[in-house]
Short mmCIF file of C-alpha atoms (C1' of nucleotides) in Angstrom, two decimals:
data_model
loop_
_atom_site.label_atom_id
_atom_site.label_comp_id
_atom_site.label_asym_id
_atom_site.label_seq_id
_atom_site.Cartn_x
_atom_site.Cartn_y
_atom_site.Cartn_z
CA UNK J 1 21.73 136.61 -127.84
CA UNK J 2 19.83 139.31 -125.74
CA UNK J 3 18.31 138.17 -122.22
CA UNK J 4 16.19 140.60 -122.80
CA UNK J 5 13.54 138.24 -124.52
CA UNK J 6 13.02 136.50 -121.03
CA UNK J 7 11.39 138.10 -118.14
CA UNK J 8 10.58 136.71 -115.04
CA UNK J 9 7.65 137.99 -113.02
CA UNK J 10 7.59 136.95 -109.42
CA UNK J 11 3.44 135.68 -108.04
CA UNK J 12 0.73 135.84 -110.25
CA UNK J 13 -0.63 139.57 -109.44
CA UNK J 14 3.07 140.48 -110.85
CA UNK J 15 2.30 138.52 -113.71
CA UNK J 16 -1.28 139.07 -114.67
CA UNK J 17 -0.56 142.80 -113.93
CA UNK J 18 2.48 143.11 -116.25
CA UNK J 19 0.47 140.65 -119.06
CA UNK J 20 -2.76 142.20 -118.74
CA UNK J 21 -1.93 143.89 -122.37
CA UNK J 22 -1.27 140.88 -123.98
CA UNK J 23 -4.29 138.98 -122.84
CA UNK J 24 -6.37 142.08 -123.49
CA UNK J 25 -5.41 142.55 -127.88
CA UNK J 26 -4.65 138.88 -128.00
CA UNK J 27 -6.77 136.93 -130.79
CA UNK J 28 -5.21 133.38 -129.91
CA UNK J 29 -4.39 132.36 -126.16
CA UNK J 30 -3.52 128.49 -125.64
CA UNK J 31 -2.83 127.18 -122.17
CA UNK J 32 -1.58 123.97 -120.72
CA UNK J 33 -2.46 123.58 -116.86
CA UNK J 34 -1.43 121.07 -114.35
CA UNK J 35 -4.08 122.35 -111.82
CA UNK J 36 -6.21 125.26 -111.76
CA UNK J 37 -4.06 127.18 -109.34
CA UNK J 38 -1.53 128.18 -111.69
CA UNK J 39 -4.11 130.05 -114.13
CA UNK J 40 -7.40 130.41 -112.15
CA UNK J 41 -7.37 133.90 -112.40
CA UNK J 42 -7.02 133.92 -116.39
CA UNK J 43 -10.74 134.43 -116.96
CA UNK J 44 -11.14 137.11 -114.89
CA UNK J 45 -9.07 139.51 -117.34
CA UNK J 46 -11.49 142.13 -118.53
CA UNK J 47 -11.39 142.44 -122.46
CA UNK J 48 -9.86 145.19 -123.80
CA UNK J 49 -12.70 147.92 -125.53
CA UNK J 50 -10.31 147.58 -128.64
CA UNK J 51 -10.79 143.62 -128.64
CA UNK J 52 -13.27 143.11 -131.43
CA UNK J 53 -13.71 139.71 -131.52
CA UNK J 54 -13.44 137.48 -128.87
CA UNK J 55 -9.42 135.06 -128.78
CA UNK J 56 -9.52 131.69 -129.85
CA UNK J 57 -8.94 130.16 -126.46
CA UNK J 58 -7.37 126.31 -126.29
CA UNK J 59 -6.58 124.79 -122.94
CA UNK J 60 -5.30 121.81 -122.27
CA UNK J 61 -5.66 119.92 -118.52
CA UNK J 62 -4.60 117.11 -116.51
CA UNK J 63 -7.45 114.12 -115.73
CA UNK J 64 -7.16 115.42 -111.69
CA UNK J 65 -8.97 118.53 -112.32
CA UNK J 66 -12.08 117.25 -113.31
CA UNK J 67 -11.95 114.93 -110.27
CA UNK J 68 -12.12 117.49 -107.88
CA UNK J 69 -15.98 119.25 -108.62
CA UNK J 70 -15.10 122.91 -108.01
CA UNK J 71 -12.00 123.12 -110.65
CA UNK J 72 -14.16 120.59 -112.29
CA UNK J 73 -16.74 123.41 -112.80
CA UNK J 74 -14.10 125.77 -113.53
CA UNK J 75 -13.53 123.84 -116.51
CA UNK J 76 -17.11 122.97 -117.41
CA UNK J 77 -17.59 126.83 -117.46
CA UNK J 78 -14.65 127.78 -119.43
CA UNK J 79 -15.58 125.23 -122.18
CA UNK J 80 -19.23 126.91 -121.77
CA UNK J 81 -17.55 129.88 -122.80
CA UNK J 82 -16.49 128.71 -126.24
CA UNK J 83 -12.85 127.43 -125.38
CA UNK J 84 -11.83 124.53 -126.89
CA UNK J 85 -10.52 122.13 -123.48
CA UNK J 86 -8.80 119.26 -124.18
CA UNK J 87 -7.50 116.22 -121.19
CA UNK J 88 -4.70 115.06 -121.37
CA UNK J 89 -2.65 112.16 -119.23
CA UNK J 90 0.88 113.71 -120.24
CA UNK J 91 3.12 115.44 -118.06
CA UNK J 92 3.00 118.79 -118.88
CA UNK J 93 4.44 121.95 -117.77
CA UNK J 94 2.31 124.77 -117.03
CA UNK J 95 2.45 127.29 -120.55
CA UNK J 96 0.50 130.00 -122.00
CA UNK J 97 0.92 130.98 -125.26
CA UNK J 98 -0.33 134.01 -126.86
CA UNK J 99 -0.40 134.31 -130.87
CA UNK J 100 2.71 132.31 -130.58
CA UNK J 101 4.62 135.32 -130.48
CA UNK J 102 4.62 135.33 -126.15
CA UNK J 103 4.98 132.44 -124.50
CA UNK J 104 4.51 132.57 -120.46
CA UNK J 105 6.21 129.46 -118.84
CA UNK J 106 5.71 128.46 -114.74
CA UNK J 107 8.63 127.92 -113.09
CA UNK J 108 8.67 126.77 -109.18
CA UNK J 109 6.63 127.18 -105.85
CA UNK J 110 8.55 129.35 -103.49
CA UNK J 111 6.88 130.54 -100.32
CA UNK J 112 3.44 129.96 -102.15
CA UNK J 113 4.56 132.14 -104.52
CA UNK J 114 5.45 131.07 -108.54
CA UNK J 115 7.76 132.25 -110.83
CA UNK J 116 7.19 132.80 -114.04
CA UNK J 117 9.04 133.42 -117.28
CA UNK J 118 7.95 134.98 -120.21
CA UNK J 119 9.44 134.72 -123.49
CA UNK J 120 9.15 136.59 -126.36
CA UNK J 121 12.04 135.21 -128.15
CA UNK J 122 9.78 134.20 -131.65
CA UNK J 123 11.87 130.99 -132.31
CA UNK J 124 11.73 129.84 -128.59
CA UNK J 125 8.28 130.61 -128.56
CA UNK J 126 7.16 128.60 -131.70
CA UNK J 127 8.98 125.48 -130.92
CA UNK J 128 7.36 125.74 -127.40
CA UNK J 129 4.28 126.36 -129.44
CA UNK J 130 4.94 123.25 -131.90
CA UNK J 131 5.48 121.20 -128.24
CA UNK J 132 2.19 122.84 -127.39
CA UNK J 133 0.65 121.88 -130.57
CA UNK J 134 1.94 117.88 -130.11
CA UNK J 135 0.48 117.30 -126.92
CA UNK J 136 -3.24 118.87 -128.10
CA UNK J 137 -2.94 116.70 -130.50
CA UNK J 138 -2.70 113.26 -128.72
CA UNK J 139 -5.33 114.41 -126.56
CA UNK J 140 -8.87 113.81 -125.66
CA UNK J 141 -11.47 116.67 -126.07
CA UNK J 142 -13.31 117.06 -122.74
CA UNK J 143 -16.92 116.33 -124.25
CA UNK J 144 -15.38 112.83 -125.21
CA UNK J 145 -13.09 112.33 -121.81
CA UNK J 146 -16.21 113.38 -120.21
CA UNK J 147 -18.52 110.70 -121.61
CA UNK J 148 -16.01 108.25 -120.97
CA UNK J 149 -15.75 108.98 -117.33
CA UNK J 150 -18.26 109.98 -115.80
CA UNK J 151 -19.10 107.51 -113.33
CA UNK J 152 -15.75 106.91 -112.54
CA UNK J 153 -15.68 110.50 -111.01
CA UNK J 154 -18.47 109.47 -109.28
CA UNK J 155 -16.77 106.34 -107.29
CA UNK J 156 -13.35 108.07 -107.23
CA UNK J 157 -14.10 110.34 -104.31
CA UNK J 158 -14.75 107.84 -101.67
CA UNK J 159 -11.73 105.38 -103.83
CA UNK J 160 -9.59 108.37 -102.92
CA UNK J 161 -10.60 108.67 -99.34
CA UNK J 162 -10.26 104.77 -98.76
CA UNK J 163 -6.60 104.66 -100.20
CA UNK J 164 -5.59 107.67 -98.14
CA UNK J 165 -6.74 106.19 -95.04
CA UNK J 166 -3.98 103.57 -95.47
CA UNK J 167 -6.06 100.45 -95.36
CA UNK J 168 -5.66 97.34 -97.18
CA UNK J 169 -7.84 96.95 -100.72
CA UNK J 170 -9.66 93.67 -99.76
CA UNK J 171 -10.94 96.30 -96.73
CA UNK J 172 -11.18 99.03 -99.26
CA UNK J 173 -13.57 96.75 -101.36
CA UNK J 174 -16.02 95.35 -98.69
CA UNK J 175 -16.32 99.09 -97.61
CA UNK J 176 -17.28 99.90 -100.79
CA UNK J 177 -19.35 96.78 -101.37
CA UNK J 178 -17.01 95.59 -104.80
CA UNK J 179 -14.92 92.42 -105.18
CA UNK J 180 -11.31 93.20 -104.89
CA UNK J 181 -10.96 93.60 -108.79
CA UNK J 182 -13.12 95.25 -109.21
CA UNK J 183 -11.91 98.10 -106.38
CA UNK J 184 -7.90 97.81 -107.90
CA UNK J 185 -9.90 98.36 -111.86
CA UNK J 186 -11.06 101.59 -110.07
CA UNK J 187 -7.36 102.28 -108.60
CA UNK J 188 -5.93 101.63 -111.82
CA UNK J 189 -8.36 103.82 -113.75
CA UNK J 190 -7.52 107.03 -110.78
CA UNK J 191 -3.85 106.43 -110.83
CA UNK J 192 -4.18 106.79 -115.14
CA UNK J 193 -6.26 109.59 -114.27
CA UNK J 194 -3.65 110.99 -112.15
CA UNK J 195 -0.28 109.98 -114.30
CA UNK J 196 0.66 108.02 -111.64
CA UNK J 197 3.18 105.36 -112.00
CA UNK J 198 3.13 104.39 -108.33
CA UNK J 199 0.48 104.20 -105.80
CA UNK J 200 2.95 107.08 -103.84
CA UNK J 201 2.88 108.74 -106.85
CA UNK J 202 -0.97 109.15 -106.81
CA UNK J 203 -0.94 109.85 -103.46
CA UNK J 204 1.08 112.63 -104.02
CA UNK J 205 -0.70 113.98 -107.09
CA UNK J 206 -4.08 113.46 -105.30
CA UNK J 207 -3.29 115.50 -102.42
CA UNK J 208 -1.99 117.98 -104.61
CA UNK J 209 -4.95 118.70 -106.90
CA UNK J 210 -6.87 118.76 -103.39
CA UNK J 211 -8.87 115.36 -103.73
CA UNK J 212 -7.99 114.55 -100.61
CA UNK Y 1 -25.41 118.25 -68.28
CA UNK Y 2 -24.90 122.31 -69.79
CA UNK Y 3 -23.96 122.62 -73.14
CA UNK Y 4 -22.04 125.61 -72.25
CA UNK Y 5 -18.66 124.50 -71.04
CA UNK Y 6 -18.16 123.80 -74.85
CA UNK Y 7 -17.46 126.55 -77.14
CA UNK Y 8 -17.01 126.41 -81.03
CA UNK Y 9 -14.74 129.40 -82.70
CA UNK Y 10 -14.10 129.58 -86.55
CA UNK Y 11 -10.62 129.91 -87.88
CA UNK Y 12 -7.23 130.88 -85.60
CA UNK Y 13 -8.22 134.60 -85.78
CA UNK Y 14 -11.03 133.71 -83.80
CA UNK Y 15 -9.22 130.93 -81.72
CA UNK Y 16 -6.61 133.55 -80.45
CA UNK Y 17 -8.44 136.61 -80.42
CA UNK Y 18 -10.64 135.04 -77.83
CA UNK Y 19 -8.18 133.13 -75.84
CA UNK Y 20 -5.42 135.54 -75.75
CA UNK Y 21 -6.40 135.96 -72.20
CA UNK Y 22 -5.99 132.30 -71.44
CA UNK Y 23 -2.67 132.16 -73.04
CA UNK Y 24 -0.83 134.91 -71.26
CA UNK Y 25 -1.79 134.15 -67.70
CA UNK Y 26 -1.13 130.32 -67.99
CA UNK Y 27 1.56 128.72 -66.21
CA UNK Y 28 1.81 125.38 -68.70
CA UNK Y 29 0.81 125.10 -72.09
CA UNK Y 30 0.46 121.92 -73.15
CA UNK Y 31 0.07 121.10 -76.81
CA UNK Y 32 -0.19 118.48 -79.35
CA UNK Y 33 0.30 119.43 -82.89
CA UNK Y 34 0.35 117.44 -85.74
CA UNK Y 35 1.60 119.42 -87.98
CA UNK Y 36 2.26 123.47 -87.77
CA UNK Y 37 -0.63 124.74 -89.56
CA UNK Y 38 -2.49 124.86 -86.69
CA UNK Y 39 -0.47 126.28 -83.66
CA UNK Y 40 2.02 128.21 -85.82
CA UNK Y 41 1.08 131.19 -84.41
CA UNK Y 42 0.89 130.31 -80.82
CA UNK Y 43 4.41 131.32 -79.86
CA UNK Y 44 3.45 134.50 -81.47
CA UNK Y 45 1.32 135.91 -78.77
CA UNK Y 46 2.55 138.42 -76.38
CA UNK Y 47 3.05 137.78 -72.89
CA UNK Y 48 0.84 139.56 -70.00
CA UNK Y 49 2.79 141.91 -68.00
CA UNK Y 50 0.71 140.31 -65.33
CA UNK Y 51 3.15 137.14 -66.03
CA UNK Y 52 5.48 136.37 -63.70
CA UNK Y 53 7.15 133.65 -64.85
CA UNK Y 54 7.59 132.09 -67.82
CA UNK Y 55 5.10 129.01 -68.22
CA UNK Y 56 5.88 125.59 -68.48
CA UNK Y 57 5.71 124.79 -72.28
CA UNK Y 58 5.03 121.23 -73.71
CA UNK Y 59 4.92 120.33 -76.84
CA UNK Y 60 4.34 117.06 -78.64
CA UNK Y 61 4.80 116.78 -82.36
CA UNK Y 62 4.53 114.06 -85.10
CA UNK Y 63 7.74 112.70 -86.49
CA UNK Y 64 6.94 114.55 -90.16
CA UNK Y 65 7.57 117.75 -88.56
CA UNK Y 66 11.21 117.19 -88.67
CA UNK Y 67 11.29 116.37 -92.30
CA UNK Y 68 10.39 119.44 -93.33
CA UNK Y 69 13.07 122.10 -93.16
CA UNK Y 70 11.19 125.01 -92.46
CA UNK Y 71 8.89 123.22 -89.81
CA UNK Y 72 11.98 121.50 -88.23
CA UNK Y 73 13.36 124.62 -88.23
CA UNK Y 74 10.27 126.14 -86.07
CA UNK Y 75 10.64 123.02 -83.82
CA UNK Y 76 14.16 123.76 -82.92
CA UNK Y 77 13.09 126.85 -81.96
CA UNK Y 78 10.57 125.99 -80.15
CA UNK Y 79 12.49 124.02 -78.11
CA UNK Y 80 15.51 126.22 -77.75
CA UNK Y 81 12.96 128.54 -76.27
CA UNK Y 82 12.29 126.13 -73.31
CA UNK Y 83 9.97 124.08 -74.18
CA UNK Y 84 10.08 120.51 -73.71
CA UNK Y 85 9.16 119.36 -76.95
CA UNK Y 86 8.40 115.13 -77.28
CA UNK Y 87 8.09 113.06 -80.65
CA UNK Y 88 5.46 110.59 -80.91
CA UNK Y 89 4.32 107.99 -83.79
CA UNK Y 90 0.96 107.73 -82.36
CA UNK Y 91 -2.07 109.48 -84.16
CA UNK Y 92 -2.89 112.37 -81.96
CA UNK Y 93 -5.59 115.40 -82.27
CA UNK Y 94 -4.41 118.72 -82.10
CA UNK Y 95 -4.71 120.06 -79.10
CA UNK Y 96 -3.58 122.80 -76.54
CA UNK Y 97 -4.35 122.35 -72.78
CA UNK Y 98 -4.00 125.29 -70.79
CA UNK Y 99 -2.93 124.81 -66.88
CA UNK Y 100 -5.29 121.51 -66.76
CA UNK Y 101 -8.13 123.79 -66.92
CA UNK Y 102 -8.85 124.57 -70.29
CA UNK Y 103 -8.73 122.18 -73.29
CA UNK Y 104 -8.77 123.58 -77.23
CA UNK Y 105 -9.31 120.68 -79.57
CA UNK Y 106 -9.16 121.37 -83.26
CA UNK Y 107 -11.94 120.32 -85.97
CA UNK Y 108 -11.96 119.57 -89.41
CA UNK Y 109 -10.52 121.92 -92.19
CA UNK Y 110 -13.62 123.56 -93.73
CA UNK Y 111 -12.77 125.42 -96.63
CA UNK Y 112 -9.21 126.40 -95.53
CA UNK Y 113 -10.50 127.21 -92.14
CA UNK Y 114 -10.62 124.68 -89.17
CA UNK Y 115 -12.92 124.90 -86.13
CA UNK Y 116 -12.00 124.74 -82.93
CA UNK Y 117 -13.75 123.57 -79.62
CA UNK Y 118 -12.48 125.21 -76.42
CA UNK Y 119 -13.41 122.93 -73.35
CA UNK Y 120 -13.87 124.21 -69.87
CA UNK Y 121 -16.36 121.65 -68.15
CA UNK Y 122 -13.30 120.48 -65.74
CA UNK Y 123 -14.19 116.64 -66.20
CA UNK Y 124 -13.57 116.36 -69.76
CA UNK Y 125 -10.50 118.78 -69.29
CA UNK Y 126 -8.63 116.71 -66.99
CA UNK Y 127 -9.76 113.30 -69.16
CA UNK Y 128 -8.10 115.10 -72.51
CA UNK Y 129 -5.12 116.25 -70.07
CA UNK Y 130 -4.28 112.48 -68.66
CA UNK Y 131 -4.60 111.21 -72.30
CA UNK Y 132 -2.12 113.52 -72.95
CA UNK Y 133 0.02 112.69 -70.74
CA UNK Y 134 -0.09 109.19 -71.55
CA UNK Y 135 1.11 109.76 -75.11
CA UNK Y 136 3.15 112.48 -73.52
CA UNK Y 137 4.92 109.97 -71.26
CA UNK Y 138 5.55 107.11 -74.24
CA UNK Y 139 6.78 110.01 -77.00
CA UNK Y 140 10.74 110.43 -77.05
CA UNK Y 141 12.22 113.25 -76.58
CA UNK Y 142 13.26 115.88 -79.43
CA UNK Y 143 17.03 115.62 -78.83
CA UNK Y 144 16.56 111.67 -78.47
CA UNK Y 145 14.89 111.26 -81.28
CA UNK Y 146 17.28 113.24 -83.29
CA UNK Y 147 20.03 110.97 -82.61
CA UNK Y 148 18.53 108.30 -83.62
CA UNK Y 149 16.93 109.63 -87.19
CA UNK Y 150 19.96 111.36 -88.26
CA UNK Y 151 20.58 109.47 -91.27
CA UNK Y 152 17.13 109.23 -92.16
CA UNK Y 153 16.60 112.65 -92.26
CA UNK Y 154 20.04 113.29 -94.32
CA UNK Y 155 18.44 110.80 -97.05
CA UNK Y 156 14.78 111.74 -97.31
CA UNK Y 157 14.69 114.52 -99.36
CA UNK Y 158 16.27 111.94 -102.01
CA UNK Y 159 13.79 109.53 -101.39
CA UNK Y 160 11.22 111.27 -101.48
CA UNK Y 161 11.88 112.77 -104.55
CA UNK Y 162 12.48 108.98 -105.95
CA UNK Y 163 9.19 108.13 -104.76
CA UNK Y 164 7.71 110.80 -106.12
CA UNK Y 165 9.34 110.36 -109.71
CA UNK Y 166 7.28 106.98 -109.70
CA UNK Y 167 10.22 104.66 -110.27
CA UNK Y 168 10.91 101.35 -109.00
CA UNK Y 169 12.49 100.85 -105.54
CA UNK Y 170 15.09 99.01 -107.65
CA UNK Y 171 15.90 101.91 -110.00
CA UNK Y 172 15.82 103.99 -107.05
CA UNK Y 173 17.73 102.76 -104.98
CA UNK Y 174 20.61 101.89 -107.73
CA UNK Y 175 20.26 106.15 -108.27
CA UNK Y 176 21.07 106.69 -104.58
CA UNK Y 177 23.92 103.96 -104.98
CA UNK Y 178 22.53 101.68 -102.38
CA UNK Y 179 21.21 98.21 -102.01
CA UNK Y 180 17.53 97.72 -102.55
CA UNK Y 181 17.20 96.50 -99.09
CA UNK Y 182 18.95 99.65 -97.38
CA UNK Y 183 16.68 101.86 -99.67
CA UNK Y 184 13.14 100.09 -98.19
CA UNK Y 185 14.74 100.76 -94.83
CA UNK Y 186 14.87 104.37 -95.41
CA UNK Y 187 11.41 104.06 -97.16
CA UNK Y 188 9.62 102.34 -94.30
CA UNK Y 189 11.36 104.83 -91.76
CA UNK Y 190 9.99 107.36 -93.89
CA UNK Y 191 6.63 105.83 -93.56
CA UNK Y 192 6.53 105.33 -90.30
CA UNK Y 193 7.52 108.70 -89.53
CA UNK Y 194 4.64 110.31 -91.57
CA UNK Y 195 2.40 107.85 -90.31
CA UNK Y 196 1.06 105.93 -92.85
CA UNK Y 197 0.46 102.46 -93.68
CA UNK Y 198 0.35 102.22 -97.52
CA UNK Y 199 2.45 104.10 -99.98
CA UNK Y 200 -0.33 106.20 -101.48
CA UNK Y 201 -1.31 107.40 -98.23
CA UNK Y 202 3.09 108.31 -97.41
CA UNK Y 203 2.75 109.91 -100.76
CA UNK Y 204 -0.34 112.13 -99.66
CA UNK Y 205 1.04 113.20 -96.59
CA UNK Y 206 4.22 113.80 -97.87
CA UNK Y 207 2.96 116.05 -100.29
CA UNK Y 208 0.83 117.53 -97.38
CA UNK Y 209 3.31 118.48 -95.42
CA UNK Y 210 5.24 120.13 -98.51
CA UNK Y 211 7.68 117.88 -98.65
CA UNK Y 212 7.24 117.05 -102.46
"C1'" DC I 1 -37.78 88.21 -126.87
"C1'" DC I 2 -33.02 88.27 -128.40
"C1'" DG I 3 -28.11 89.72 -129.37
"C1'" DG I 4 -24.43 92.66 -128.04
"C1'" DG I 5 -21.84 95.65 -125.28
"C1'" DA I 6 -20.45 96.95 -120.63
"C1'" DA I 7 -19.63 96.14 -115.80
"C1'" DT I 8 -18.57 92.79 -112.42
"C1'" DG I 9 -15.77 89.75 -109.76
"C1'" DG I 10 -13.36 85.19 -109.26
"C1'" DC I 11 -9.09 83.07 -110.66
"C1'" DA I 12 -4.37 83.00 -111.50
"C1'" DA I 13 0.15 84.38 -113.05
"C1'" DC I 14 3.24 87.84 -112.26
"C1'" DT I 15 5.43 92.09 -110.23
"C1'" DT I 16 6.30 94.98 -106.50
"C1'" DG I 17 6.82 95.92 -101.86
"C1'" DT I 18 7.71 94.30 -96.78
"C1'" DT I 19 10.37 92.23 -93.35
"C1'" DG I 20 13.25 88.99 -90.62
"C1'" DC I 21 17.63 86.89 -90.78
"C1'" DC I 22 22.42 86.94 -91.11
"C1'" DG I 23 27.10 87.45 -92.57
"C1'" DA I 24 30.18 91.29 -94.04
"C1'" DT I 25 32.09 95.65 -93.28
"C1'" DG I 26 33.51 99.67 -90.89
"C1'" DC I 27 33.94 102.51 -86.77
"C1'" DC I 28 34.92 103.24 -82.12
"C1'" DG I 29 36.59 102.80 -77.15
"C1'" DG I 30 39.20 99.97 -74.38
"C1'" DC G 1 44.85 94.95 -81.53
"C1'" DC G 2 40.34 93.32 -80.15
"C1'" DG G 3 35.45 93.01 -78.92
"C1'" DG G 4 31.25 95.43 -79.29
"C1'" DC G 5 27.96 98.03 -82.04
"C1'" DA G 6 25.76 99.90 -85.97
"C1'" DT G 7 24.95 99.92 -90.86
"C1'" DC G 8 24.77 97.62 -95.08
"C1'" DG G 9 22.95 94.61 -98.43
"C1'" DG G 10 21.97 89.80 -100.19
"C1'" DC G 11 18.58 86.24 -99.56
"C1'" DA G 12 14.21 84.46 -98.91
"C1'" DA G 13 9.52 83.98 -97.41
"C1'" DC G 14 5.59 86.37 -97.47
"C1'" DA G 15 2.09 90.14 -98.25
"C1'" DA G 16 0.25 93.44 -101.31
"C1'" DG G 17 -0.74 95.16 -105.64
"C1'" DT G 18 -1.23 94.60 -110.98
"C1'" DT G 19 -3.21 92.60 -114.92
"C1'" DG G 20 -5.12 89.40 -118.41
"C1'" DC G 21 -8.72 86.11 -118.97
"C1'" DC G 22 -13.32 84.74 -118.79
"C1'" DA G 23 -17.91 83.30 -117.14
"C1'" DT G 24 -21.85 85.77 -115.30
"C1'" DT G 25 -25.06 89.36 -115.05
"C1'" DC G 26 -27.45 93.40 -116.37
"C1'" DC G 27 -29.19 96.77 -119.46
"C1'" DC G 28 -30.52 98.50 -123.85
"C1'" DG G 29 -31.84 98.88 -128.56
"C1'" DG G 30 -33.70 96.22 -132.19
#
DNA sequence: CCGGGAATGGCAACTTGTTGCCGATGCCGG
DNA sequence: CCGGCATCGGCAACAAGTTGCCATTCCCGG
């Protein structure tokens, strides 16, 4: 077995510069994000002149990102521009797949810099592509997500802001004019929204998609 | 009452591009950071040849500082430089006062840059100065406080990572092969060090201060 | 006007987290 | 060896958070 079917690419300009052929002839891109750091600069790949017809785009988020309204409008635009998004509560890692025959795969956060690998190993690539293929599956399409929470979004924001600022949920809920079950229905709903097992967790997660 | 003794720069380019004067002919610095982001780069700035001596350096930092490596790191530093450097568990404002005659208080983060309010009217100078000393006066000393956190700081990175993972304290603390009472110990020295009062809000700031 | 679905919030049973207390254990310095 | 001194961890009382249940209310389409 050849390690030559892995490369890793050091910060996204590495990556997007050495991938910028892929994305350019590619008729099927799929992408899982966590948050829209990892792949915000995805769109902004000019098509290649020899691209006739535009890829079949699929990309797959995390609840957070619609909570926070600019990556939230990231997403309402890419789903403007034909891709099929999908939401999903899963942990997953960050993946983009092209025709199933590359598959690019985030690594860590060093010095505010990722890593990433990209395979082109085909039987690596199409079980992570059958993974891939799994999780769209079990989830929700973003029209449907959408409808069902859309006011939550509304009452998260100030939710989130109350439970960072430490203080109790019976203060929580009189600040916010609910009864306490009310409030903790709302805390429930974010910390599903956020995969969140424990309230640290959320905290965690929130802070990291930048809702705090 | 002139509304000119108050002066409102955008962003630490701006901060120490226009007080690079102030810095290198003071005789004490006095600052109050809580965390680095914002005075990172004061240590940076090159001394007047005008300087005679070196100027008396205080600095008083949250205890979340030291749980990062990196920051901690920067601390040390700091203080192996000369600086008398003071933990405190209080909530403080960032702040630098320069010689009791200046005062720069830091703003809100707007869009990943913060403001900053640089104080000469001489009454409100010396008020911010005597609150700082008063917090000043009830923090504990770097090498003092070190003592008496060792252990915490030798277990955090585990417990943080078990808090972050969403599992029980039980299940955690069973994976660090201690007793569910030692492991809330560590937990509630852990949140008292980063300040907060519930879990979600530890979990935020812990993830602020990129220790997740 | 009426029936049904959704949101609300009180209640309560249960889990999880918080903290003081205290005996046990282990590590010094005398 | 012995008397502090600190840490550990079980116990327990309490506080905080989680969740199902259900009566009430409101809104909407029929």
């Amino acid at each position: 077995m050849s390690v030559d079917h892995v490369t890793v690419l050091r910060g996204e300009e590495e990556l997007f510069g050495r991938t910028a052929h892929l994305f350019a002839t590619a008729s099927e891109i799929t992408c899982a994000a966590r948050d829209l750091n990892t792949w915000a600069a995805t769109h902004r790949h000019p098509r290649d002149a020899r691209q006739v017809s535009t890829p079949r785009l699929r990309k797959l988020f995390r609840p957070g990102v619609l909570l926070n309204p600019s990556t939230a409008q990231h997403v309402r635009w890419v789903s403007a521009q034909g891709a099929a998004v999908r939401i999903t509560p899963d942990d997953i890692n960050e993946t983009i797949i092209i025709d199933r025959r590359f598959a690019i795969l985030a690594g860590d956060l060093v010095d505010g810099r990722r890593d990433y690998g990209v395979v082109t190993e085909p039987t690596v690539v199409q079980n992570v592509a059958s993974l891939f293929d799994a999780a769209w599956r079990s989830a929700t399409d973003l029209a449907v997500y959408d409808a069902q929470h859309a006011e939550l979004r509304a009452l998260a924001p100030r939710v989130l802001e109350l439970l960072a600022s430490g203080c109790k949920d019976e203060t929580a809920a009189r600040t916010l004019g609910l009864g306490v079950r009310t409030y903790r229905r709302r805390v429930a709903e974010l910390m599903t929204a956020l995969g969140a097992e424990s309230r640290f967790q959320a905290g965690a997660r929130a802070r990291d998609l930048g809702l705090i």
